[in-house]
XYZ file of N, CA and C in Angstrom:
342
model
N 0.811 -1.189 0.000
C 0.000 0.000 0.000
C 0.861 1.263 0.000
N 1.894 1.296 0.838
C 2.777 2.461 0.888
C 3.966 2.332 -0.059
N 4.066 1.235 -0.752
C 5.235 0.962 -1.577
C 5.615 2.107 -2.524
N 4.673 2.749 -3.215
C 5.079 3.835 -4.117
C 5.728 5.010 -3.392
N 5.515 5.122 -2.086
C 6.035 6.254 -1.321
C 7.365 5.951 -0.627
N 7.742 4.698 -0.620
C 8.978 4.323 0.065
C 10.184 4.615 -0.809
N 11.208 5.096 -0.170
C 12.479 5.300 -0.856
C 13.090 3.926 -1.122
N 13.470 3.622 -2.371
C 14.026 2.294 -2.646
C 15.285 1.998 -1.827
N 16.024 3.017 -1.456
C 17.237 2.796 -0.665
C 16.915 2.432 0.777
N 15.768 2.883 1.258
C 15.420 2.614 2.647
C 14.577 1.361 2.793
N 14.329 0.680 1.705
C 13.536 -0.553 1.747
C 14.242 -1.570 2.630
N 13.504 -2.126 3.569
C 14.080 -3.090 4.511
C 14.345 -4.401 3.794
N 15.576 -4.794 3.785
C 15.979 -6.054 3.168
C 16.658 -6.889 4.237
N 16.058 -8.015 4.554
C 16.555 -8.842 5.654
C 17.986 -9.315 5.412
N 18.315 -9.688 4.183
C 19.669 -10.168 3.903
C 20.681 -9.041 4.061
N 20.299 -7.827 3.675
C 21.172 -6.677 3.846
C 21.417 -6.414 5.324
N 20.383 -6.542 6.131
C 20.509 -6.348 7.573
C 21.465 -7.376 8.169
N 21.357 -8.621 7.744
C 22.251 -9.667 8.244
C 23.686 -9.395 7.827
N 23.886 -8.922 6.604
C 25.229 -8.602 6.132
C 25.824 -7.469 6.955
N 25.023 -6.451 7.264
C 25.516 -5.338 8.067
C 25.912 -5.806 9.457
N 25.116 -6.688 10.060
C 25.460 -7.225 11.376
C 26.745 -8.028 11.320
N 26.939 -8.792 10.255
C 28.151 -9.596 10.115
C 29.376 -8.694 9.994
N 29.281 -7.655 9.178
C 30.398 -6.720 9.027
C 30.690 -6.039 10.347
N 29.639 -5.650 11.079
C 29.822 -4.986 12.365
C 30.526 -5.910 13.355
N 30.152 -7.191 13.397
C 30.788 -8.110 14.346
C 32.236 -8.375 13.959
N 32.534 -8.429 12.646
C 33.922 -8.593 12.217
C 34.746 -7.378 12.619
N 34.178 -6.190 12.460
C 34.878 -4.966 12.846
C 35.094 -4.931 14.351
N 34.083 -5.340 15.126
C 34.224 -5.368 16.579
C 35.310 -6.341 17.012
N 35.363 -7.526 16.417
C 36.395 -8.493 16.804
C 37.772 -7.997 16.400
N 37.873 -7.308 15.272
C 39.152 -6.738 14.862
C 39.573 -5.631 15.818
N 38.635 -4.773 16.204
C 38.948 -3.717 17.176
C 39.387 -4.308 18.509
N 38.697 -5.350 18.961
C 39.077 -6.009 20.218
C 40.474 -6.600 20.122
N 40.784 -7.218 18.993
C 42.111 -7.805 18.803
C 43.190 -6.726 18.816
N 42.954 -5.652 18.085
C 43.934 -4.566 18.035
C 44.160 -3.989 19.427
N 43.094 -3.823 20.195
C 43.222 -3.316 21.564
C 44.040 -4.270 22.424
N 43.770 -5.565 22.320
C 44.520 -6.545 23.103
C 45.993 -6.564 22.713
N 46.274 -6.510 21.426
C 47.663 -6.522 20.966
C 48.391 -5.259 21.400
N 47.723 -4.122 21.286
C 48.345 -2.864 21.706
C 48.620 -2.867 23.208
N 47.718 -3.425 24.004
C 47.914 -3.535 25.451
C 49.104 -4.430 25.765
N 49.213 -5.539 25.064
C 50.337 -6.457 25.271
C 51.658 -5.775 24.947
N 51.702 -5.065 23.833
C 52.933 -4.358 23.454
C 53.269 -3.299 24.495
N 52.269 -2.599 25.000
C 52.512 -1.586 26.037
C 53.073 -2.212 27.302
N 52.521 -3.364 27.702
C 53.028 -4.052 28.891
C 54.474 -4.483 28.699
N 54.795 -4.967 27.516
C 56.176 -5.372 27.241
C 57.100 -4.172 27.355
N 56.671 -3.043 26.820
C 57.502 -1.837 26.890
C 57.682 -1.366 28.328
N 56.667 -1.553 29.161
C 56.749 -1.108 30.549
C 57.571 -2.048 31.430
N 57.360 -3.344 31.298
C 58.017 -4.273 32.225
C 59.166 -5.051 31.609
N 59.326 -4.960 30.316
C 60.420 -5.661 29.661
C 60.001 -7.046 29.190
N 60.674 -7.503 28.171
C 60.306 -8.769 27.550
C 60.643 -9.968 28.414
N 61.708 -9.867 29.202
C 62.079 -11.008 30.047
C 60.969 -11.344 31.034
N 60.340 -10.319 31.592
C 59.249 -10.554 32.525
C 57.959 -10.917 31.794
N 57.880 -10.587 30.521
C 56.650 -10.844 29.772
C 56.873 -11.915 28.707
N 57.622 -12.915 29.022
C 57.886 -13.988 28.068
C 56.782 -15.020 28.035
N 55.543 -14.587 27.978
C 54.387 -15.489 27.984
C 54.165 -16.036 26.573
N 54.823 -17.135 26.269
C 54.771 -17.708 24.926
C 53.342 -18.067 24.520
N 52.581 -18.639 25.442
C 51.207 -19.034 25.096
C 50.348 -17.836 24.706
N 50.564 -16.716 25.379
C 49.798 -15.507 25.039
C 50.175 -15.018 23.639
N 51.469 -15.035 23.335
C 51.914 -14.624 22.003
C 51.330 -15.552 20.939
N 51.320 -16.860 21.224
C 50.766 -17.819 20.259
C 49.274 -17.578 20.040
N 48.572 -17.219 21.105
C 47.144 -16.906 20.984
C 46.941 -15.674 20.100
N 47.796 -14.678 20.275
C 47.707 -13.477 19.445
C 47.996 -13.794 17.981
N 48.963 -14.691 17.741
C 49.268 -15.104 16.367
C 48.045 -15.774 15.747
N 47.435 -16.684 16.486
C 46.258 -17.399 15.982
C 45.116 -16.430 15.678
N 44.905 -15.469 16.563
C 43.835 -14.490 16.338
C 44.113 -13.648 15.101
N 45.365 -13.240 14.923
C 45.679 -12.415 13.756
C 45.515 -13.211 12.468
N 45.850 -14.505 12.498
C 45.639 -15.338 11.316
C 44.148 -15.489 11.019
N 43.353 -15.667 12.067
C 41.903 -15.792 11.877
C 41.296 -14.522 11.299
N 41.882 -13.383 11.630
C 41.382 -12.102 11.134
C 41.993 -11.714 9.786
N 42.918 -12.535 9.279
C 43.526 -12.262 7.985
C 44.632 -11.230 8.019
N 45.258 -11.058 9.171
C 46.331 -10.071 9.326
C 47.683 -10.775 9.224
N 48.064 -11.145 8.010
C 49.257 -11.965 7.788
C 50.544 -11.252 8.220
N 50.647 -9.965 7.955
C 51.869 -9.236 8.323
C 52.065 -9.239 9.836
N 50.986 -9.013 10.566
C 51.086 -9.012 12.026
C 51.408 -10.414 12.523
N 50.817 -11.436 11.917
C 51.113 -12.825 12.302
C 52.596 -13.128 12.142
N 53.146 -12.724 11.018
C 54.566 -12.971 10.748
C 55.449 -12.274 11.772
N 55.122 -11.023 12.091
C 55.909 -10.291 13.084
C 55.815 -10.943 14.460
N 54.617 -11.359 14.838
C 54.451 -11.990 16.151
C 55.171 -13.332 16.219
N 55.167 -14.079 15.130
C 55.904 -15.349 15.108
C 57.399 -15.110 15.284
N 57.903 -14.026 14.723
C 59.327 -13.737 14.899
C 59.629 -13.312 16.331
N 58.661 -12.704 17.013
C 58.846 -12.384 18.432
C 58.977 -13.674 19.228
N 58.097 -14.633 18.952
C 58.147 -15.923 19.658
C 59.481 -16.611 19.410
N 59.911 -16.626 18.156
C 61.191 -17.270 17.828
C 62.341 -16.589 18.551
N 62.306 -15.280 18.627
C 63.370 -14.541 19.302
C 63.364 -14.796 20.804
N 62.184 -14.867 21.396
C 62.092 -15.138 22.834
C 62.656 -16.518 23.143
N 62.335 -17.495 22.310
C 62.739 -18.868 22.572
C 64.198 -19.143 22.229
N 64.774 -18.373 21.318
C 66.107 -18.720 20.835
C 67.252 -18.028 21.554
N 67.001 -16.925 22.214
C 68.125 -16.222 22.833
C 67.803 -15.826 24.266
N 68.873 -15.613 25.003
C 68.700 -15.197 26.400
C 68.423 -13.707 26.503
N 68.865 -12.963 25.519
C 68.637 -11.519 25.521
C 67.992 -11.121 24.194
N 66.699 -11.379 24.047
C 66.051 -11.089 22.768
C 65.938 -9.596 22.507
N 66.234 -9.223 21.287
C 66.105 -7.829 20.893
C 64.962 -7.734 19.894
N 63.766 -7.590 20.410
C 62.588 -7.564 19.549
C 61.950 -6.182 19.477
N 62.619 -5.167 19.999
C 61.992 -3.842 19.981
C 61.658 -3.365 18.566
N 62.512 -3.603 17.549
C 62.094 -3.191 16.194
C 60.845 -3.931 15.720
N 60.737 -5.206 16.084
C 59.563 -5.990 15.697
C 58.316 -5.442 16.388
N 58.452 -5.115 17.674
C 57.312 -4.559 18.406
C 56.886 -3.217 17.827
N 57.853 -2.418 17.421
C 57.532 -1.118 16.825
C 56.777 -1.307 15.513
N 57.254 -2.233 14.674
C 56.559 -2.500 13.417
C 55.144 -3.018 13.653
N 55.006 -3.904 14.634
C 53.689 -4.445 14.955
C 52.755 -3.341 15.431
N 53.257 -2.471 16.288
C 52.440 -1.359 16.785
C 52.023 -0.433 15.643
N 52.942 -0.174 14.716
C 52.606 0.678 13.572
C 51.539 0.032 12.688
N 51.655 -1.283 12.485
C 50.627 -1.980 11.709
C 49.265 -1.908 12.395
N 49.265 -2.048 13.720
C 48.005 -1.941 14.474
C 47.393 -0.557 14.307
N 48.224 0.457 14.416
C 47.717 1.824 14.268
C 47.170 2.064 12.869
N 47.881 1.557 11.856
C 47.399 1.770 10.494
C 46.082 1.037 10.262
N 45.945 -0.169 10.826
C 44.695 -0.919 10.690
C 43.563 -0.201 11.423
N 43.885 0.349 12.590
C 42.880 1.074 13.366
C 42.417 2.326 12.621
N 43.362 3.052 12.008
C 42.992 4.245 11.244
C 42.162 3.864 10.022
N 42.493 2.726 9.409
C 41.717 2.248 8.266
C 40.272 1.958 8.679
N 40.107 1.342 9.844
C 38.762 1.049 10.341
C 37.987 2.328 10.633
N 38.670 3.312 11.212
C 38.002 4.583 11.521
C 37.569 5.308 10.253
N 38.381 5.224 9.206
C 38.030 5.907 7.964
C 36.866 5.237 7.246
N 36.616 3.957 7.556
C 35.501 3.244 6.934
C 34.166 3.584 7.579
N 34.201 4.157 8.771
C 32.941 4.476 9.480
C 32.270 5.689 8.917
């Protein structure tokens, strides 16, 4: 009855609504991951890597980044794990800096999409 008066762009489409919810949940999980990774990097910078040699936590972050399709971050995090396990005095600060920069760039990309 009201169809001729409805804007075609505002027409409620259930599949479109589901797609929007899916994109929103993917963005939320990516934001949560970036926040967790940034917090971990901050803790490492504050207390040092020797005190924060939590290999299982790093492996969890690698798995999450792979699930989110963040291959560059996964590669950097894997090199952090290798460095922690292979030497007594790991020098991973350049890796952490690169990882933090990638997180910031991904975060800015997400903000620009809103």
